[in-house]
Amino acid sequence: MQSYDYIVVGAGSAGAVVANRLSADPRNQVLLLEAGPASHPWSRIPIGFARLITNPTANWLYAAEPEPSTNGRRLPVPRGKLLGGSSAINGLAFVRGQAQDFDTWAQMGNKGWSYEDVLPFFKRMETYPEGDANFRGREGPLRVTNPSPQDSVFAALIQAAAQVGIPYNPDYNGARQDGIAMSQATIAAGRRMSTAACYLDPIRNRRNLHIVTGALTEAVLLDGARCTGVRYSVGAAVQEVHAEREVVISAGSINSPQLLELSGIGEPERLRNLGITVCHPLPGVGENLRDHYAPRTRWAIGKKGITYNDRGRGLGLVGQAARYALFREGMLSMVAAPLRAFVRSREGLEAPDLLLGWVPMLTEPGPKGPRIARESGMTCYAHPMRPESKGHIHITSSDPRRPPAINFNFLSSPVDASLTVQAIRIARSIMTAPALADWRMTELGPGPSRMRDDEILDWVRQAAETTYHPVGTCKMGVDAMAVVDPQLRVRGIAGLRVADASIMPTLTSGNTNAPSIMIGEKAAAMVLAEAAR
Ligand SMILES: Cc1cc2nc3c(=O)[nH]c(=O)nc-3n(C[C@H](O)[C@H](O)[C@H](O)COP(=O)(O)OP(=O)(O)OC[C@H]3O[C@@H](n4cnc5c(N)ncnc54)[C@H](O)[C@@H]3O)c2cc1C
């Protein structure tokens, strides 16, 4: 049987980082297994996210189970399936979260995860040329930039926000998150900065790092309470590989709990019912699922020429393509929501609890993914940042190719429901502020006929989608439902860690790529520190 020191399962936001850092020492033999292909042409062009969101080659294309909060709709759950994982198909917004998010993790018993503890990893991972150097990194692999050029459409929205008391913040990843800001982006020179581009491409010549794509890990191998390797398949060929030191699962919030359950690690009754031998009872596997349930308010704009509905279709699109080809600028180089605001639902809160994000166009479903609508308008999504509603993800079969069942239980917490309504009311107040009066806007959704809380929530159930931030299904903690300990070791099993978004005990205040990369950095440092002892 082939043997490596470390086996990393999944080359996504976290896994690519772990593989990079572990293989930096030439004495470590590292195997990185990725189920998807090496790349996809749409992945390097930022606007390609609109194509990749429905692309079966680069995306697992999961769908959630119908539930009351979605009016029985099956919400799409896209997940990257290629080197770079979801960082290679995502909306490119770069948001760390708040200091309080990580301090909360530490207060839950996760020693070593306070903001002070994780800040060095956030700095280590990035190169961001602006902001306060006490908070921002200058020499990391991941290039982060501000969108350029700053469009007048956003200047008007920033002014409108100021009119309702929301100030401009030049760096929400710095000392304070509060306020409205242009989105920082994992884009440089008009190209997507995935972890494949930033953490794997530069080290392809390392002889001690072996990357296998198209390799579906089907189970981790256990010898009693020790993980000894993995079984994976490439097409019909199945093989087992031995891990001398550790296996690190970085398969993401959907696939990491799936892999544990397939390996006999999980809630015993559930596994037995599927004919799986229970190797290690761990009831928290697949529980604690959280995501951002985000209604997109929609606005028609009477004034012509300011949104991409006017400037990005027909001849406008040809112009945008030329602009991108020549200067790597314009709509094709755009982050998914170029403007965002971190706001408080009420006065007196220590930190913002709501997120608003603006997309300078209306879209509609098309045969190859969302497309730019004919009607000119603006989309503004609005949602609570730290939802309390929790769902779960569990396998329904012992077949590793069968998708697990995803149940979000959105809005099951009344707090989430009332914060969602409040977020929509704040979006309305900005969109109707005097600075935007000459846009001559009409509210399309929720629409002027939905003013009461129950009417707004009824529309949310009909229309909301996630912002694709599932986390928490292999929760880090010290309680009975924790799957990994604060060192990210699977509780009760030696030689096995989980390092990806699934370990987050709670959702961070914003998007989840940056914290997932930070988790990869911190996991690698912990693995190396343990090996050095
Ligand atoms: C459409 C979309 C838009 C998003 N927009 C943003 C955004 O704008 N900003 C932001 O910060 N976040 C965004 N996110 C979320 C963010 O990208 C993710 O939270 C983050 O990438 C998760 O990282 P991860 O390492 O946990 O998992 P992933 O990056 O998903 O990596 C998991 C990897 O494991 C592989 N894998 C899974 N199972 C197996 C297996 N059995 N064997 C081998 N390999 C396996 C997968 O193919 C994948 O490559 C978005 C996500 C999506 C899908």
Tab-separated table of N, CA, C and O in Angstrom, residues 396-497:
chain	number	residue	atom	x	y	z
A	396	THR	N	-27.989	9.308	3.306
A	396	THR	CA	-29.224	8.512	3.220
A	396	THR	C	-28.916	7.134	2.652
A	396	THR	O	-29.808	6.341	2.404
A	397	SER	N	-27.622	6.888	2.428
A	397	SER	CA	-27.218	5.629	1.801
A	397	SER	C	-25.749	5.391	2.131
A	397	SER	O	-25.009	6.338	2.425
A	398	SER	N	-25.311	4.145	2.045
A	398	SER	CA	-23.888	3.856	2.268
A	398	SER	C	-23.082	4.068	0.981
A	398	SER	O	-21.873	3.869	0.967
A	399	ASP	N	-23.753	4.481	-0.083
A	399	ASP	CA	-23.079	4.734	-1.367
A	399	ASP	C	-22.463	6.134	-1.341
A	399	ASP	O	-23.186	7.131	-1.231
A	400	PRO	N	-21.121	6.254	-1.455
A	400	PRO	CA	-20.499	7.584	-1.371
A	400	PRO	C	-20.907	8.522	-2.503
A	400	PRO	O	-20.662	9.733	-2.424
A	401	ARG	N	-21.491	7.976	-3.557
A	401	ARG	CA	-21.907	8.846	-4.678
A	401	ARG	C	-23.313	9.408	-4.500
A	401	ARG	O	-23.743	10.257	-5.280
A	402	ARG	N	-24.021	8.937	-3.526
A	402	ARG	CA	-25.387	9.454	-3.299
A	402	ARG	C	-25.310	10.729	-2.459
A	402	ARG	O	-24.666	10.762	-1.407
A	403	PRO	N	-25.968	11.820	-2.906
A	403	PRO	CA	-25.890	13.065	-2.124
A	403	PRO	C	-26.563	12.923	-0.766
A	403	PRO	O	-27.570	12.222	-0.643
A	404	PRO	N	-26.007	13.554	0.251
A	404	PRO	CA	-26.669	13.507	1.562
A	404	PRO	C	-27.925	14.380	1.564
A	404	PRO	O	-28.104	15.214	0.679
A	405	ALA	N	-28.766	14.179	2.571
A	405	ALA	CA	-29.970	15.013	2.718
A	405	ALA	C	-29.610	16.260	3.528
A	405	ALA	O	-29.031	16.151	4.610
A	406	ILE	N	-29.955	17.419	2.977
A	406	ILE	CA	-29.611	18.699	3.609
A	406	ILE	C	-30.897	19.357	4.104
A	406	ILE	O	-31.792	19.639	3.318
A	407	ASN	N	-30.978	19.549	5.400
A	407	ASN	CA	-32.155	20.205	6.003
A	407	ASN	C	-31.689	21.454	6.744
A	407	ASN	O	-30.956	21.349	7.727
A	408	PHE	N	-32.122	22.613	6.300
A	408	PHE	CA	-31.637	23.851	6.912
A	408	PHE	C	-32.459	24.289	8.138
A	408	PHE	O	-31.926	24.909	9.037
A	409	ASN	N	-33.764	24.033	8.107
A	409	ASN	CA	-34.640	24.547	9.192
A	409	ASN	C	-34.551	26.058	9.329
A	409	ASN	O	-34.524	26.585	10.443
A	410	PHE	N	-34.486	26.749	8.206
A	410	PHE	CA	-34.394	28.209	8.255
A	410	PHE	C	-35.589	28.801	8.995
A	410	PHE	O	-36.699	28.264	8.929
A	411	LEU	N	-35.350	29.907	9.643
A	411	LEU	CA	-36.382	30.682	10.348
A	411	LEU	C	-37.008	29.892	11.491
A	411	LEU	O	-38.059	30.287	12.004
A	412	SER	N	-36.396	28.770	11.883
A	412	SER	CA	-36.966	28.038	13.016
A	412	SER	C	-36.736	28.810	14.304
A	412	SER	O	-37.448	28.610	15.286
A	413	SER	N	-35.759	29.699	14.308
A	413	SER	CA	-35.603	30.598	15.452
A	413	SER	C	-36.391	31.883	15.176
A	413	SER	O	-36.175	32.537	14.146
A	414	PRO	N	-37.295	32.261	16.084
A	414	PRO	CA	-38.066	33.503	15.873
A	414	PRO	C	-37.162	34.724	15.752
A	414	PRO	O	-37.507	35.694	15.076
A	415	VAL	N	-36.000	34.675	16.399
A	415	VAL	CA	-35.074	35.812	16.304
A	415	VAL	C	-34.639	36.004	14.853
A	415	VAL	O	-34.598	37.126	14.331
A	416	ASP	N	-34.342	34.903	14.173
A	416	ASP	CA	-33.921	35.009	12.772
A	416	ASP	C	-35.034	35.624	11.923
A	416	ASP	O	-34.776	36.447	11.033
A	417	ALA	N	-36.260	35.197	12.208
A	417	ALA	CA	-37.381	35.714	11.415
A	417	ALA	C	-37.513	37.222	11.602
A	417	ALA	O	-37.625	37.974	10.626
A	418	SER	N	-37.452	37.684	12.846
A	418	SER	CA	-37.655	39.121	13.046
A	418	SER	C	-36.448	39.923	12.532
A	418	SER	O	-36.610	41.017	11.991
A	419	LEU	N	-35.240	39.368	12.632
A	419	LEU	CA	-34.082	40.100	12.088
A	419	LEU	C	-34.132	40.161	10.563
A	419	LEU	O	-33.691	41.139	9.953
A	420	THR	N	-34.675	39.123	9.945
A	420	THR	CA	-34.789	39.127	8.480
A	420	THR	C	-35.733	40.250	8.040
A	420	THR	O	-35.448	41.003	7.101
A	421	VAL	N	-36.833	40.377	8.747
A	421	VAL	CA	-37.775	41.460	8.433
A	421	VAL	C	-37.100	42.811	8.626
A	421	VAL	O	-37.205	43.717	7.781
A	422	GLN	N	-36.370	42.944	9.710
A	422	GLN	CA	-35.707	44.216	9.995
A	422	GLN	C	-34.668	44.538	8.920
A	422	GLN	O	-34.530	45.696	8.496
A	423	ALA	N	-33.948	43.515	8.454
A	423	ALA	CA	-32.943	43.732	7.395
A	423	ALA	C	-33.616	44.262	6.132
A	423	ALA	O	-33.107	45.179	5.470
A	424	ILE	N	-34.775	43.704	5.810
A	424	ILE	CA	-35.494	44.166	4.612
A	424	ILE	C	-35.982	45.604	4.810
A	424	ILE	O	-35.908	46.434	3.896
A	425	ARG	N	-36.426	45.919	6.013
A	425	ARG	CA	-36.882	47.306	6.262
A	425	ARG	C	-35.709	48.280	6.108
A	425	ARG	O	-35.875	49.390	5.601
A	426	ILE	N	-34.527	47.884	6.552
A	426	ILE	CA	-33.367	48.786	6.406
A	426	ILE	C	-32.993	48.923	4.928
A	426	ILE	O	-32.686	50.019	4.451
A	427	ALA	N	-33.051	47.817	4.194
A	427	ALA	CA	-32.788	47.899	2.743
A	427	ALA	C	-33.760	48.889	2.108
A	427	ALA	O	-33.370	49.748	1.297
A	428	ARG	N	-35.032	48.796	2.496
A	428	ARG	CA	-36.030	49.731	1.955
A	428	ARG	C	-35.681	51.171	2.294
A	428	ARG	O	-35.825	52.070	1.464
A	429	SER	N	-35.224	51.394	3.528
A	429	SER	CA	-34.965	52.786	3.927
A	429	SER	C	-33.809	53.367	3.112
A	429	SER	O	-33.837	54.545	2.752
A	430	ILE	N	-32.830	52.550	2.783
A	430	ILE	CA	-31.714	53.066	1.968
A	430	ILE	C	-32.188	53.310	0.532
A	430	ILE	O	-31.901	54.353	-0.068
A	431	MET	N	-32.928	52.350	0.004
A	431	MET	CA	-33.320	52.464	-1.408
A	431	MET	C	-34.313	53.601	-1.647
A	431	MET	O	-34.490	54.041	-2.777
A	432	THR	N	-34.958	54.056	-0.590
A	432	THR	CA	-35.906	55.171	-0.763
A	432	THR	C	-35.343	56.474	-0.190
A	432	THR	O	-36.080	57.453	-0.038
A	433	ALA	N	-34.045	56.507	0.106
A	433	ALA	CA	-33.420	57.732	0.647
A	433	ALA	C	-33.342	58.798	-0.453
A	433	ALA	O	-33.314	58.474	-1.643
A	434	PRO	N	-33.300	60.080	-0.059
A	434	PRO	CA	-33.331	61.172	-1.049
A	434	PRO	C	-32.235	61.072	-2.106
A	434	PRO	O	-32.466	61.435	-3.259
A	435	ALA	N	-31.058	60.560	-1.736
A	435	ALA	CA	-29.945	60.526	-2.707
A	435	ALA	C	-30.281	59.697	-3.946
A	435	ALA	O	-29.638	59.856	-4.990
A	436	LEU	N	-31.267	58.805	-3.841
A	436	LEU	CA	-31.594	57.942	-4.983
A	436	LEU	C	-32.903	58.356	-5.662
A	436	LEU	O	-33.416	57.627	-6.521
A	437	ALA	N	-33.424	59.522	-5.276
A	437	ALA	CA	-34.747	59.926	-5.779
A	437	ALA	C	-34.774	59.960	-7.307
A	437	ALA	O	-35.756	59.530	-7.926
A	438	ASP	N	-33.681	60.436	-7.926
A	438	ASP	CA	-33.745	60.561	-9.391
A	438	ASP	C	-33.587	59.216	-10.116
A	438	ASP	O	-33.660	59.155	-11.330
A	439	TRP	N	-33.406	58.125	-9.378
A	439	TRP	CA	-33.387	56.800	-10.023
A	439	TRP	C	-34.816	56.330	-10.358
A	439	TRP	O	-34.990	55.395	-11.085
A	440	ARG	N	-35.808	56.971	-9.744
A	440	ARG	CA	-37.223	56.638	-9.971
A	440	ARG	C	-37.446	55.115	-9.803
A	440	ARG	O	-37.752	54.390	-10.734
A	441	MET	N	-37.264	54.687	-8.568
A	441	MET	CA	-37.324	53.247	-8.297
A	441	MET	C	-38.722	52.754	-7.954
A	441	MET	O	-39.492	53.452	-7.311
A	442	THR	N	-39.001	51.527	-8.354
A	442	THR	CA	-40.231	50.839	-7.945
A	442	THR	C	-39.807	49.551	-7.251
A	442	THR	O	-38.977	48.807	-7.780
A	443	GLU	N	-40.383	49.306	-6.101
A	443	GLU	CA	-40.031	48.071	-5.389
A	443	GLU	C	-40.773	46.899	-6.024
A	443	GLU	O	-41.997	46.849	-6.013
A	444	LEU	N	-39.996	45.924	-6.542
A	444	LEU	CA	-40.619	44.746	-7.156
A	444	LEU	C	-40.792	43.625	-6.135
A	444	LEU	O	-41.717	42.831	-6.209
A	445	GLY	N	-39.839	43.535	-5.208
A	445	GLY	CA	-39.924	42.467	-4.213
A	445	GLY	C	-39.239	42.904	-2.939
A	445	GLY	O	-38.139	43.429	-3.042
A	446	PRO	N	-39.887	42.769	-1.772
A	446	PRO	CA	-41.200	42.160	-1.538
A	446	PRO	C	-42.354	42.885	-2.236
A	446	PRO	O	-43.374	42.270	-2.509
A	447	GLY	N	-42.224	44.166	-2.540
A	447	GLY	CA	-43.304	44.917	-3.180
A	447	GLY	C	-44.111	45.697	-2.177
A	447	GLY	O	-44.197	45.322	-0.998
A	448	PRO	N	-44.694	46.808	-2.655
A	448	PRO	CA	-45.397	47.714	-1.744
A	448	PRO	C	-46.631	47.106	-1.084
A	448	PRO	O	-47.125	47.620	-0.086
A	449	SER	N	-47.107	45.980	-1.603
A	449	SER	CA	-48.291	45.373	-0.976
A	449	SER	C	-47.902	44.545	0.254
A	449	SER	O	-48.767	44.030	0.951
A	450	ARG	N	-46.616	44.402	0.495
A	450	ARG	CA	-46.187	43.591	1.647
A	450	ARG	C	-45.467	44.488	2.648
A	450	ARG	O	-44.268	44.728	2.515
A	451	MET	N	-46.212	44.958	3.610
A	451	MET	CA	-45.664	45.889	4.596
A	451	MET	C	-45.597	45.282	5.993
A	451	MET	O	-44.687	45.565	6.758
A	452	ARG	N	-46.570	44.465	6.342
A	452	ARG	CA	-46.579	43.862	7.684
A	452	ARG	C	-45.518	42.770	7.774
A	452	ARG	O	-45.140	42.162	6.770
A	453	ASP	N	-45.086	42.478	9.008
A	453	ASP	CA	-44.070	41.442	9.211
A	453	ASP	C	-44.484	40.119	8.566
A	453	ASP	O	-43.684	39.469	7.883
A	454	ASP	N	-45.713	39.697	8.792
A	454	ASP	CA	-46.141	38.385	8.280
A	454	ASP	C	-46.165	38.381	6.752
A	454	ASP	O	-45.838	37.377	6.114
A	455	GLU	N	-46.504	39.522	6.160
A	455	GLU	CA	-46.521	39.591	4.686
A	455	GLU	C	-45.087	39.512	4.137
A	455	GLU	O	-44.826	38.852	3.131
A	456	ILE	N	-44.187	40.199	4.830
A	456	ILE	CA	-42.785	40.169	4.380
A	456	ILE	C	-42.228	38.747	4.512
A	456	ILE	O	-41.583	38.218	3.606
A	457	LEU	N	-42.524	38.116	5.637
A	457	LEU	CA	-42.002	36.754	5.852
A	457	LEU	C	-42.599	35.760	4.859
A	457	LEU	O	-41.919	34.823	4.420
A	458	ASP	N	-43.835	35.990	4.498
A	458	ASP	CA	-44.466	35.128	3.506
A	458	ASP	C	-43.688	35.215	2.180
A	458	ASP	O	-43.396	34.205	1.538
A	459	TRP	N	-43.315	36.432	1.811
A	459	TRP	CA	-42.507	36.615	0.584
A	459	TRP	C	-41.119	35.976	0.733
A	459	TRP	O	-40.619	35.356	-0.204
A	460	VAL	N	-40.520	36.115	1.921
A	460	VAL	CA	-39.200	35.510	2.160
A	460	VAL	C	-39.286	34.008	1.898
A	460	VAL	O	-38.431	33.427	1.214
A	461	ARG	N	-40.328	33.380	2.405
A	461	ARG	CA	-40.470	31.921	2.218
A	461	ARG	C	-40.607	31.564	0.736
A	461	ARG	O	-40.136	30.533	0.284
A	462	GLN	N	-41.222	32.447	-0.018
A	462	GLN	CA	-41.407	32.175	-1.446
A	462	GLN	C	-40.142	32.430	-2.252
A	462	GLN	O	-39.908	31.787	-3.280
A	463	ALA	N	-39.313	33.396	-1.796
A	463	ALA	CA	-38.286	33.926	-2.705
A	463	ALA	C	-36.847	33.786	-2.231
A	463	ALA	O	-35.937	33.837	-3.057
A	464	ALA	N	-36.601	33.651	-0.933
A	464	ALA	CA	-35.213	33.748	-0.452
A	464	ALA	C	-34.377	32.547	-0.898
A	464	ALA	O	-34.889	31.452	-1.114
A	465	GLU	N	-33.092	32.792	-1.012
A	465	GLU	CA	-32.123	31.721	-1.240
A	465	GLU	C	-31.002	31.898	-0.226
A	465	GLU	O	-30.986	32.880	0.513
A	466	THR	N	-30.076	30.982	-0.215
A	466	THR	CA	-28.945	31.172	0.695
A	466	THR	C	-27.896	32.035	-0.003
A	466	THR	O	-27.981	32.294	-1.198
A	467	THR	N	-26.892	32.446	0.782
A	467	THR	CA	-25.726	33.057	0.129
A	467	THR	C	-24.586	32.031	0.089
A	467	THR	O	-23.432	32.385	0.002
A	468	TYR	N	-24.931	30.756	0.203
A	468	TYR	CA	-24.000	29.633	-0.030
A	468	TYR	C	-22.902	29.566	1.028
A	468	TYR	O	-21.740	29.375	0.705
A	469	HIS	N	-23.322	29.699	2.289
A	469	HIS	CA	-22.355	29.690	3.384
A	469	HIS	C	-22.654	28.600	4.411
A	469	HIS	O	-22.697	28.877	5.610
A	470	PRO	N	-22.858	27.344	4.000
A	470	PRO	CA	-23.116	26.324	5.021
A	470	PRO	C	-21.879	26.102	5.884
A	470	PRO	O	-20.757	26.030	5.372
A	471	VAL	N	-22.086	26.024	7.175
A	471	VAL	CA	-20.974	25.782	8.111
A	471	VAL	C	-21.486	24.910	9.262
A	471	VAL	O	-22.690	24.724	9.431
A	472	GLY	N	-20.550	24.420	10.061
A	472	GLY	CA	-20.903	23.949	11.399
A	472	GLY	C	-21.188	22.475	11.573
A	472	GLY	O	-21.471	22.028	12.680
A	473	THR	N	-21.116	21.685	10.495
A	473	THR	CA	-21.593	20.305	10.556
A	473	THR	C	-20.580	19.318	11.161
A	473	THR	O	-20.908	18.151	11.343
A	474	CYS	N	-19.361	19.786	11.405
A	474	CYS	CA	-18.395	19.001	12.206
A	474	CYS	C	-17.890	19.954	13.285
A	474	CYS	O	-16.700	20.265	13.374
A	475	LYS	N	-18.802	20.400	14.082
A	475	LYS	CA	-18.556	21.502	15.023
A	475	LYS	C	-17.338	21.282	15.920
A	475	LYS	O	-17.163	20.205	16.487
A	476	MET	N	-16.556	22.353	16.043
A	476	MET	CA	-15.459	22.353	17.019
A	476	MET	C	-16.034	22.714	18.383
A	476	MET	O	-16.879	23.611	18.490
A	477	GLY	N	-15.576	22.017	19.440
A	477	GLY	CA	-16.079	22.368	20.760
A	477	GLY	C	-15.609	21.401	21.821
A	477	GLY	O	-14.758	20.524	21.568
A	478	VAL	N	-16.200	21.592	22.989
A	478	VAL	CA	-15.830	20.740	24.116
A	478	VAL	C	-17.069	20.073	24.722
A	478	VAL	O	-16.992	19.440	25.766
A	479	ASP	N	-18.208	20.232	24.063
A	479	ASP	CA	-19.453	19.649	24.579
A	479	ASP	C	-19.713	18.305	23.893
A	479	ASP	O	-18.980	17.909	22.973
A	480	ALA	N	-20.771	17.643	24.313
A	480	ALA	CA	-21.045	16.282	23.825
A	480	ALA	C	-21.340	16.257	22.324
A	480	ALA	O	-21.144	15.224	21.668
A	481	MET	N	-21.841	17.369	21.778
A	481	MET	CA	-22.168	17.389	20.352
A	481	MET	C	-21.008	17.875	19.479
A	481	MET	O	-21.149	17.989	18.259
A	482	ALA	N	-19.870	18.171	20.095
A	482	ALA	CA	-18.709	18.595	19.308
A	482	ALA	C	-18.156	17.401	18.534
A	482	ALA	O	-18.124	16.280	19.047
A	483	VAL	N	-17.741	17.651	17.302
A	483	VAL	CA	-17.158	16.593	16.472
A	483	VAL	C	-15.636	16.639	16.560
A	483	VAL	O	-14.979	15.606	16.596
A	484	VAL	N	-15.094	17.859	16.581
A	484	VAL	CA	-13.634	18.001	16.729
A	484	VAL	C	-13.342	18.849	17.960
A	484	VAL	O	-14.170	19.659	18.389
A	485	ASP	N	-12.143	18.648	18.498
A	485	ASP	CA	-11.731	19.449	19.654
A	485	ASP	C	-11.085	20.752	19.149
A	485	ASP	O	-10.969	20.949	17.927
A	486	PRO	N	-10.672	21.649	20.030
A	486	PRO	CA	-10.119	22.920	19.544
A	486	PRO	C	-8.829	22.775	18.732
A	486	PRO	O	-8.393	23.728	18.084
A	487	GLN	N	-8.229	21.589	18.742
A	487	GLN	CA	-7.079	21.330	17.857
A	487	GLN	C	-7.553	20.714	16.534
A	487	GLN	O	-6.742	20.262	15.738
A	488	LEU	N	-8.850	20.663	16.358
A	488	LEU	CA	-9.512	20.119	15.160
A	488	LEU	C	-9.343	18.601	15.004
A	488	LEU	O	-9.547	18.050	13.921
A	489	ARG	N	-8.957	17.916	16.094
A	489	ARG	CA	-8.858	16.450	16.079
A	489	ARG	C	-10.251	15.853	16.281
A	489	ARG	O	-10.982	16.297	17.174
A	490	VAL	N	-10.591	14.859	15.471
A	490	VAL	CA	-11.889	14.203	15.650
A	490	VAL	C	-11.881	13.556	17.027
A	490	VAL	O	-10.945	12.808	17.370
A	491	ARG	N	-12.895	13.879	17.821
A	491	ARG	CA	-12.872	13.454	19.220
A	491	ARG	C	-12.918	11.930	19.324
A	491	ARG	O	-13.803	11.288	18.779
A	492	GLY	N	-11.916	11.397	19.979
A	492	GLY	CA	-11.875	9.956	20.223
A	492	GLY	C	-11.112	9.168	19.173
A	492	GLY	O	-10.971	7.956	19.295
A	493	ILE	N	-10.649	9.812	18.119
A	493	ILE	CA	-9.902	9.103	17.065
A	493	ILE	C	-8.539	9.766	16.919
A	493	ILE	O	-8.460	10.983	16.738
A	494	ALA	N	-7.498	9.001	16.944
A	494	ALA	CA	-6.152	9.566	16.751
A	494	ALA	C	-5.839	9.637	15.256
A	494	ALA	O	-6.332	8.828	14.469
A	495	GLY	N	-5.050	10.637	14.903
A	495	GLY	CA	-4.569	10.734	13.508
A	495	GLY	C	-5.607	11.221	12.523
A	495	GLY	O	-5.453	11.014	11.320
A	496	LEU	N	-6.659	11.866	12.998
A	496	LEU	CA	-7.724	12.342	12.091
A	496	LEU	C	-8.201	13.729	12.514
A	496	LEU	O	-8.602	13.923	13.673
A	497	ARG	N	-8.109	14.678	11.588
A	497	ARG	CA	-8.646	16.026	11.860
A	497	ARG	C	-9.622	16.411	10.771
A	497	ARG	O	-9.604	15.842	9.671
